[in-house]
Amino acid sequence: MAAPTSNNLICFTNCFLPQEDGGLIEKDLWIDERRGVILDAQRTFFLRKERPNTIIDLGGNVLSPGFIDIQINGGFGFDFSVYEGDDQTYRDGLKLVAEKIVETGVTALVPTIITQETTLYPKLLDLLRPWSPPHAAHLLGWHAEGPFLQMSKRGAHSPAPENLADAEDWLMSGDTAPNTVGVRIITAAPEVEGVMEAINEASKRGICFNIGHSMATTDIATAAVRNGARCITHLFNAMPQLHHRDPSIIGLLGASPYLSPSSSSTFLPFPSAIISALNASMHSLPITKEPSIDHISEALDEIKTPPQTPMLLAEQALRKSLLPTGKSTESPGSAAITAIPLGSGQSSESKLKKYFKTIPFDRPFYEIIVDGIHSHPNSVRLAYSAHPDGCILITDAMKILDPHLKDGVHDWRDGRRFYKEGDTLYVEGTTTLAGSVVTLDKCVRNFVRYTGCSIGEAIKCATYNPARCLNIENKKGTLRAGADADLAVLDHQGNVLSTWVKGKMVWARK
């Protein structure tokens, strides 16, 4: 008698499934191996009158959506930012990373390109279109980290090119199919001239616009989010640190869901003309010296501390010049910077109340590197406590990412070298951090320890949250019926036991 043929249905049983709220439930999961999608078990059974021929007992372990790393610079010896003139060599490097990274539970990634020579960008637009190599992680398009960065916060980036061709179609406006968009994410400093207008246009085209490598004040950062900025690139790193009078970009995590006159975040979008004026005034501002006062309380100390930078002082000066006569704004967060026409027949106070209306405000997502070095564990917990639904775990890993690589000096690019120490990379001879070599599964394990959250809540920050940030949560980062069957089997400590892409196992721990 002939053996029964497979119906391509697989049932994972005796397992815990992470939910979109961070919980874990004990439940079976059905997938269609041929189509590579997750199934609605009840609907499939009643419509097809079939049960899966293949049953896989996971022994009480966690069956998670595959991890998504939206900021990774390379791995396994290949650097996404290095193109040496050979398209096939570059594609082979992409494929190598996609094949090997599944060992860490990652089933989708966004290759990140740091600031490049102007002539290289058109080539990257073509080479880094979304791609799914067989039996490997999905490449979702690329993350352009630069070149529109604040010079004082560029970190390990090279200085930006003087001009990037305006005619170059980064958004590929002539293409309409979703898989033709090469640029998935853009990181830029919103205070750089021209960036604020670009945020809204890029967002309408489906690009995730990130704030990063920036000296933006809370005003400018808030305006950027209102214009469409969706995420903060590697929170705490390459930005001003939290200050009680102007919490800068970091302060967005604590923003009210409504902007109102009583809120410290009541700001209107900044036109580029105003931002240009702020930048231009930075060099001409007088340097003020605080009066010497004995026995002053530390809580009331008026000494300017970061981020009370020239940018903030310029903004305060410009506010005074733009607001109506008689209305002085000493605090950096008390009124909109745009001048308000007051007219006659109504008091200035009533006009101001009418002008400022309560506006809904959605806090942005934020990336965070959970290697214990880029951000202190206490800072990680503070951020997560403030805004758990926006938290996205990233690696920011460099080309020497490899779970088996030893510490020491390694070649980088342009004659420079890295020094690897544990999960950290330094530019050789400096204390400048240059990304990391931490893996995303280790970030998940660290996150549980640093924040005290559950393994399910940590998984959400590496799956569902990044998928929502990219607006792909119907297909990635979830166990919804119809989503891609990209899965990672984990033990309850977050160690990866096996990885599945499109319904097929591509890696298993030996």
CSV table of C-alpha atoms in Angstrom, one decimal, residues 171-423:
chain,number,residue,atom,x,y,z
A,171,LEU,CA,12.0,57.1,-2.7
A,172,MET,CA,11.7,55.5,-6.1
A,173,SER,CA,8.6,57.5,-6.9
A,174,GLY,CA,8.1,55.7,-10.2
A,175,ASP,CA,7.6,52.4,-8.5
A,176,THR,CA,4.3,51.4,-6.9
A,177,ALA,CA,4.8,47.8,-5.8
A,178,PRO,CA,5.8,47.6,-2.1
A,179,ASN,CA,8.9,45.4,-2.7
A,180,THR,CA,10.5,48.0,-5.0
A,181,VAL,CA,11.2,50.5,-2.3
A,182,GLY,CA,14.9,50.2,-1.5
A,183,VAL,CA,15.0,52.7,1.4
A,184,ARG,CA,13.1,51.3,4.3
A,185,ILE,CA,14.4,53.7,7.0
A,186,ILE,CA,16.2,57.0,7.0
A,187,THR,CA,18.0,58.4,10.1
A,188,ALA,CA,18.5,62.2,10.0
A,189,ALA,CA,18.9,65.1,12.4
A,190,PRO,CA,15.7,67.2,12.1
A,191,GLU,CA,17.6,70.5,12.9
A,192,VAL,CA,19.7,70.1,9.7
A,193,GLU,CA,18.4,72.4,7.0
A,194,GLY,CA,15.9,70.8,4.7
A,195,VAL,CA,15.2,67.7,6.8
A,196,MET,CA,12.0,68.9,8.5
A,197,GLU,CA,10.2,69.2,5.1
A,198,ALA,CA,11.6,65.9,4.0
A,199,ILE,CA,10.1,64.0,6.9
A,200,ASN,CA,6.5,64.4,5.9
A,201,GLU,CA,7.2,63.6,2.2
A,202,ALA,CA,9.2,60.4,3.1
A,203,SER,CA,6.6,59.2,5.6
A,204,LYS,CA,3.8,59.5,3.0
A,205,ARG,CA,5.9,57.3,0.7
A,206,GLY,CA,6.1,54.5,3.3
A,207,ILE,CA,9.6,55.4,4.6
A,208,CYS,CA,10.2,55.1,8.3
A,209,PHE,CA,11.8,58.4,9.3
A,210,ASN,CA,14.1,58.2,12.4
A,211,ILE,CA,15.5,61.0,14.5
A,212,GLY,CA,19.1,60.4,15.3
A,213,HIS,CA,22.7,61.7,15.5
A,214,SER,CA,21.1,65.0,16.4
A,215,MET,CA,21.3,68.0,18.8
A,216,ALA,CA,17.6,68.7,18.5
A,217,THR,CA,15.8,70.3,21.4
A,218,THR,CA,12.5,69.0,22.6
A,219,ASP,CA,10.7,71.6,20.4
A,220,ILE,CA,12.3,70.4,17.2
A,221,ALA,CA,12.0,66.8,18.1
A,222,THR,CA,8.3,67.2,18.9
A,223,ALA,CA,7.8,69.0,15.6
A,224,ALA,CA,9.6,66.2,13.7
A,225,VAL,CA,7.3,63.6,15.2
A,226,ARG,CA,4.3,65.7,14.3
A,227,ASN,CA,5.6,65.9,10.8
A,228,GLY,CA,5.8,62.2,10.6
A,229,ALA,CA,9.0,61.0,12.2
A,230,ARG,CA,8.3,57.5,13.6
A,231,CYS,CA,11.3,56.3,15.5
A,232,ILE,CA,14.4,57.4,17.5
A,233,THR,CA,17.7,55.8,16.4
A,234,HIS,CA,19.6,54.1,19.2
A,235,LEU,CA,18.2,56.1,22.1
A,236,PHE,CA,20.6,57.8,24.5
A,237,ASN,CA,23.5,57.5,21.9
A,238,ALA,CA,24.5,60.4,19.7
A,239,MET,CA,22.0,62.9,21.2
A,240,PRO,CA,21.9,65.3,24.1
A,241,GLN,CA,21.3,63.7,27.4
A,242,LEU,CA,18.2,64.2,29.5
A,243,HIS,CA,17.9,67.7,31.1
A,244,HIS,CA,15.1,68.7,33.4
A,245,ARG,CA,14.4,71.9,31.5
A,246,ASP,CA,14.8,70.6,28.0
A,247,PRO,CA,14.7,66.7,27.9
A,248,SER,CA,15.6,66.9,24.2
A,249,ILE,CA,14.9,63.8,22.0
A,250,ILE,CA,14.9,61.5,25.0
A,251,GLY,CA,12.0,63.5,26.5
A,252,LEU,CA,9.7,62.3,23.8
A,253,LEU,CA,9.3,59.1,25.7
A,254,GLY,CA,7.5,61.0,28.5
A,255,ALA,CA,5.4,63.2,26.3
A,256,SER,CA,1.7,63.5,27.1
A,257,PRO,CA,-0.8,61.9,24.7
A,258,TYR,CA,-2.2,65.4,24.2
A,259,LEU,CA,-0.3,68.6,23.5
A,260,SER,CA,-1.9,71.5,25.4
A,261,PRO,CA,-1.0,74.9,26.7
A,262,SER,CA,-0.2,73.4,30.1
A,263,SER,CA,2.1,70.7,28.6
A,264,SER,CA,5.8,71.2,28.2
A,265,SER,CA,5.5,69.9,24.7
A,266,THR,CA,3.1,72.4,23.1
A,267,PHE,CA,4.9,73.1,19.8
A,268,LEU,CA,4.0,73.6,16.2
A,269,PRO,CA,6.0,72.3,13.3
A,270,PHE,CA,9.2,74.3,12.7
A,271,PRO,CA,9.7,75.6,9.1
A,272,SER,CA,13.2,75.2,7.8
A,273,ALA,CA,13.6,79.0,7.7
A,274,ILE,CA,13.3,79.0,11.5
A,275,ILE,CA,15.7,76.1,11.9
A,276,SER,CA,18.2,77.8,9.6
A,277,ALA,CA,17.9,80.9,11.7
A,278,LEU,CA,18.6,78.9,14.8
A,279,ASN,CA,21.7,77.4,13.3
A,280,ALA,CA,22.9,80.7,12.0
A,281,SER,CA,22.5,82.4,15.4
A,282,MET,CA,24.5,79.7,17.2
A,283,HIS,CA,27.8,81.4,16.5
A,284,SER,CA,26.7,85.0,17.4
A,285,LEU,CA,25.1,84.4,20.7
A,286,PRO,CA,26.7,86.2,23.7
A,287,ILE,CA,28.2,83.9,26.3
A,288,THR,CA,26.5,84.5,29.6
A,289,LYS,CA,28.1,83.8,32.9
A,290,GLU,CA,25.9,82.8,35.8
A,291,PRO,CA,26.1,85.0,38.8
A,292,SER,CA,28.1,83.6,41.7
A,293,ILE,CA,25.6,82.8,44.5
A,294,ASP,CA,26.7,81.2,47.8
A,295,HIS,CA,24.7,78.4,49.5
A,296,ILE,CA,22.5,77.8,46.5
A,297,SER,CA,20.6,74.5,46.5
A,298,GLU,CA,21.7,71.9,44.0
A,299,ALA,CA,18.1,71.5,42.9
A,300,LEU,CA,18.0,75.2,41.9
A,301,ASP,CA,21.4,75.5,40.4
A,302,GLU,CA,21.2,77.6,37.3
A,303,ILE,CA,24.5,76.4,35.7
A,304,LYS,CA,23.9,75.4,32.2
A,305,THR,CA,24.4,71.6,31.8
A,306,PRO,CA,23.8,69.4,28.7
A,307,PRO,CA,21.8,69.8,26.6
A,308,GLN,CA,21.8,73.5,27.4
A,309,THR,CA,23.9,74.0,24.3
A,310,PRO,CA,24.2,77.0,21.9
A,311,MET,CA,21.3,75.4,19.9
A,312,LEU,CA,19.0,75.8,22.9
A,313,LEU,CA,20.2,79.3,23.7
A,314,ALA,CA,19.7,80.3,20.1
A,315,GLU,CA,16.2,78.9,20.2
A,316,GLN,CA,15.4,80.9,23.4
A,317,ALA,CA,16.8,84.1,21.8
A,318,LEU,CA,14.8,83.5,18.6
A,319,ARG,CA,11.6,82.9,20.6
A,320,LYS,CA,11.9,86.3,22.2
A,321,SER,CA,12.2,88.0,18.8
A,322,LEU,CA,9.4,86.1,17.1
A,323,LEU,CA,6.7,86.2,19.8
A,324,PRO,CA,4.2,89.2,20.0
A,325,THR,CA,5.4,92.3,21.7
A,326,GLY,CA,5.2,92.1,25.4
A,327,LYS,CA,5.2,88.3,25.4
A,328,SER,CA,8.5,86.9,26.5
A,329,THR,CA,9.2,83.2,26.7
A,330,GLU,CA,12.1,82.5,29.0
A,331,SER,CA,11.5,78.8,29.4
A,332,PRO,CA,12.4,76.5,26.4
A,333,GLY,CA,9.0,74.8,26.6
A,334,SER,CA,6.4,77.4,27.2
A,335,ALA,CA,5.0,78.5,23.8
A,336,ALA,CA,5.2,77.8,20.1
A,337,ILE,CA,8.0,79.5,18.2
A,338,THR,CA,5.8,80.7,15.4
A,339,ALA,CA,4.6,84.4,15.7
A,340,ILE,CA,0.9,84.8,16.5
A,341,PRO,CA,-1.1,87.6,14.9
A,342,LEU,CA,-3.1,89.2,17.6
A,343,GLY,CA,-5.2,91.8,15.8
A,344,SER,CA,-7.7,94.1,17.6
A,345,GLY,CA,-10.9,93.6,19.6
A,346,GLN,CA,-9.6,90.7,21.6
A,347,SER,CA,-7.0,90.5,24.4
A,348,SER,CA,-3.7,88.9,23.7
A,349,GLU,CA,-4.4,86.4,26.4
A,350,SER,CA,-7.7,85.2,24.9
A,351,LYS,CA,-6.1,85.1,21.5
A,352,LEU,CA,-3.3,82.8,22.8
A,353,LYS,CA,-5.9,80.5,24.4
A,354,LYS,CA,-7.8,80.2,21.2
A,355,TYR,CA,-4.6,79.6,19.2
A,356,PHE,CA,-3.4,76.7,21.3
A,357,LYS,CA,-5.8,73.8,21.0
A,358,THR,CA,-5.3,70.4,22.5
A,359,ILE,CA,-3.8,68.1,19.8
A,360,PRO,CA,-3.4,64.3,20.0
A,361,PHE,CA,0.3,63.3,20.1
A,362,ASP,CA,1.6,59.7,19.5
A,363,ARG,CA,5.0,59.1,21.1
A,364,PRO,CA,7.5,57.6,18.6
A,365,PHE,CA,9.1,54.2,18.7
A,366,TYR,CA,12.7,54.1,19.9
A,367,GLU,CA,15.6,51.7,19.3
A,368,ILE,CA,17.8,50.7,22.1
A,369,ILE,CA,21.1,48.7,22.1
A,370,VAL,CA,20.9,46.3,25.1
A,371,ASP,CA,24.5,45.2,25.4
A,372,GLY,CA,25.1,46.8,28.8
A,373,ILE,CA,27.6,49.2,27.3
A,374,HIS,CA,25.8,51.6,24.9
A,375,SER,CA,23.2,52.2,27.6
A,376,HIS,CA,23.4,51.5,31.3
A,377,PRO,CA,20.9,48.8,32.5
A,378,ASN,CA,19.2,51.4,34.6
A,379,SER,CA,18.7,53.7,31.6
A,380,VAL,CA,17.2,50.8,29.7
A,381,ARG,CA,14.7,50.2,32.5
A,382,LEU,CA,13.8,53.9,32.7
A,383,ALA,CA,13.1,54.1,29.0
A,384,TYR,CA,11.0,50.9,29.0
A,385,SER,CA,9.1,52.0,32.1
A,386,ALA,CA,8.2,55.3,30.4
A,387,HIS,CA,7.1,53.9,27.0
A,388,PRO,CA,7.0,50.0,26.8
A,389,ASP,CA,5.0,49.9,23.6
A,390,GLY,CA,7.6,51.9,21.7
A,391,CYS,CA,10.6,49.9,22.7
A,392,ILE,CA,12.6,48.2,19.8
A,393,LEU,CA,15.7,46.1,20.6
A,394,ILE,CA,18.5,46.5,18.0
A,395,THR,CA,22.1,45.3,17.8
A,396,ASP,CA,23.8,48.1,15.8
A,397,ALA,CA,26.2,45.2,15.1
A,398,MET,CA,29.3,45.6,12.9
A,399,LYS,CA,30.8,43.3,10.3
A,400,ILE,CA,32.7,41.2,12.9
A,401,LEU,CA,29.4,40.2,14.5
A,402,ASP,CA,29.9,36.4,15.0
A,403,PRO,CA,28.9,34.6,18.2
A,404,HIS,CA,32.1,32.6,18.0
A,405,LEU,CA,34.6,35.5,17.3
A,406,LYS,CA,37.4,36.2,19.8
A,407,ASP,CA,38.3,39.5,21.3
A,408,GLY,CA,41.1,41.6,19.7
A,409,VAL,CA,41.9,44.0,16.9
A,410,HIS,CA,40.1,43.5,13.6
A,411,ASP,CA,40.1,45.4,10.2
A,412,TRP,CA,37.3,47.8,9.5
A,413,ARG,CA,37.4,50.1,6.5
A,414,ASP,CA,39.4,53.0,5.1
A,415,GLY,CA,42.5,51.7,6.8
A,416,ARG,CA,40.9,51.9,10.2
A,417,ARG,CA,40.5,49.0,12.7
A,418,PHE,CA,38.2,47.9,15.5
A,419,TYR,CA,39.1,46.7,18.9
A,420,LYS,CA,36.6,44.1,20.1
A,421,GLU,CA,36.1,43.7,23.8
A,422,GLY,CA,33.2,41.4,24.7
A,423,ASP,CA,30.1,42.8,23.0
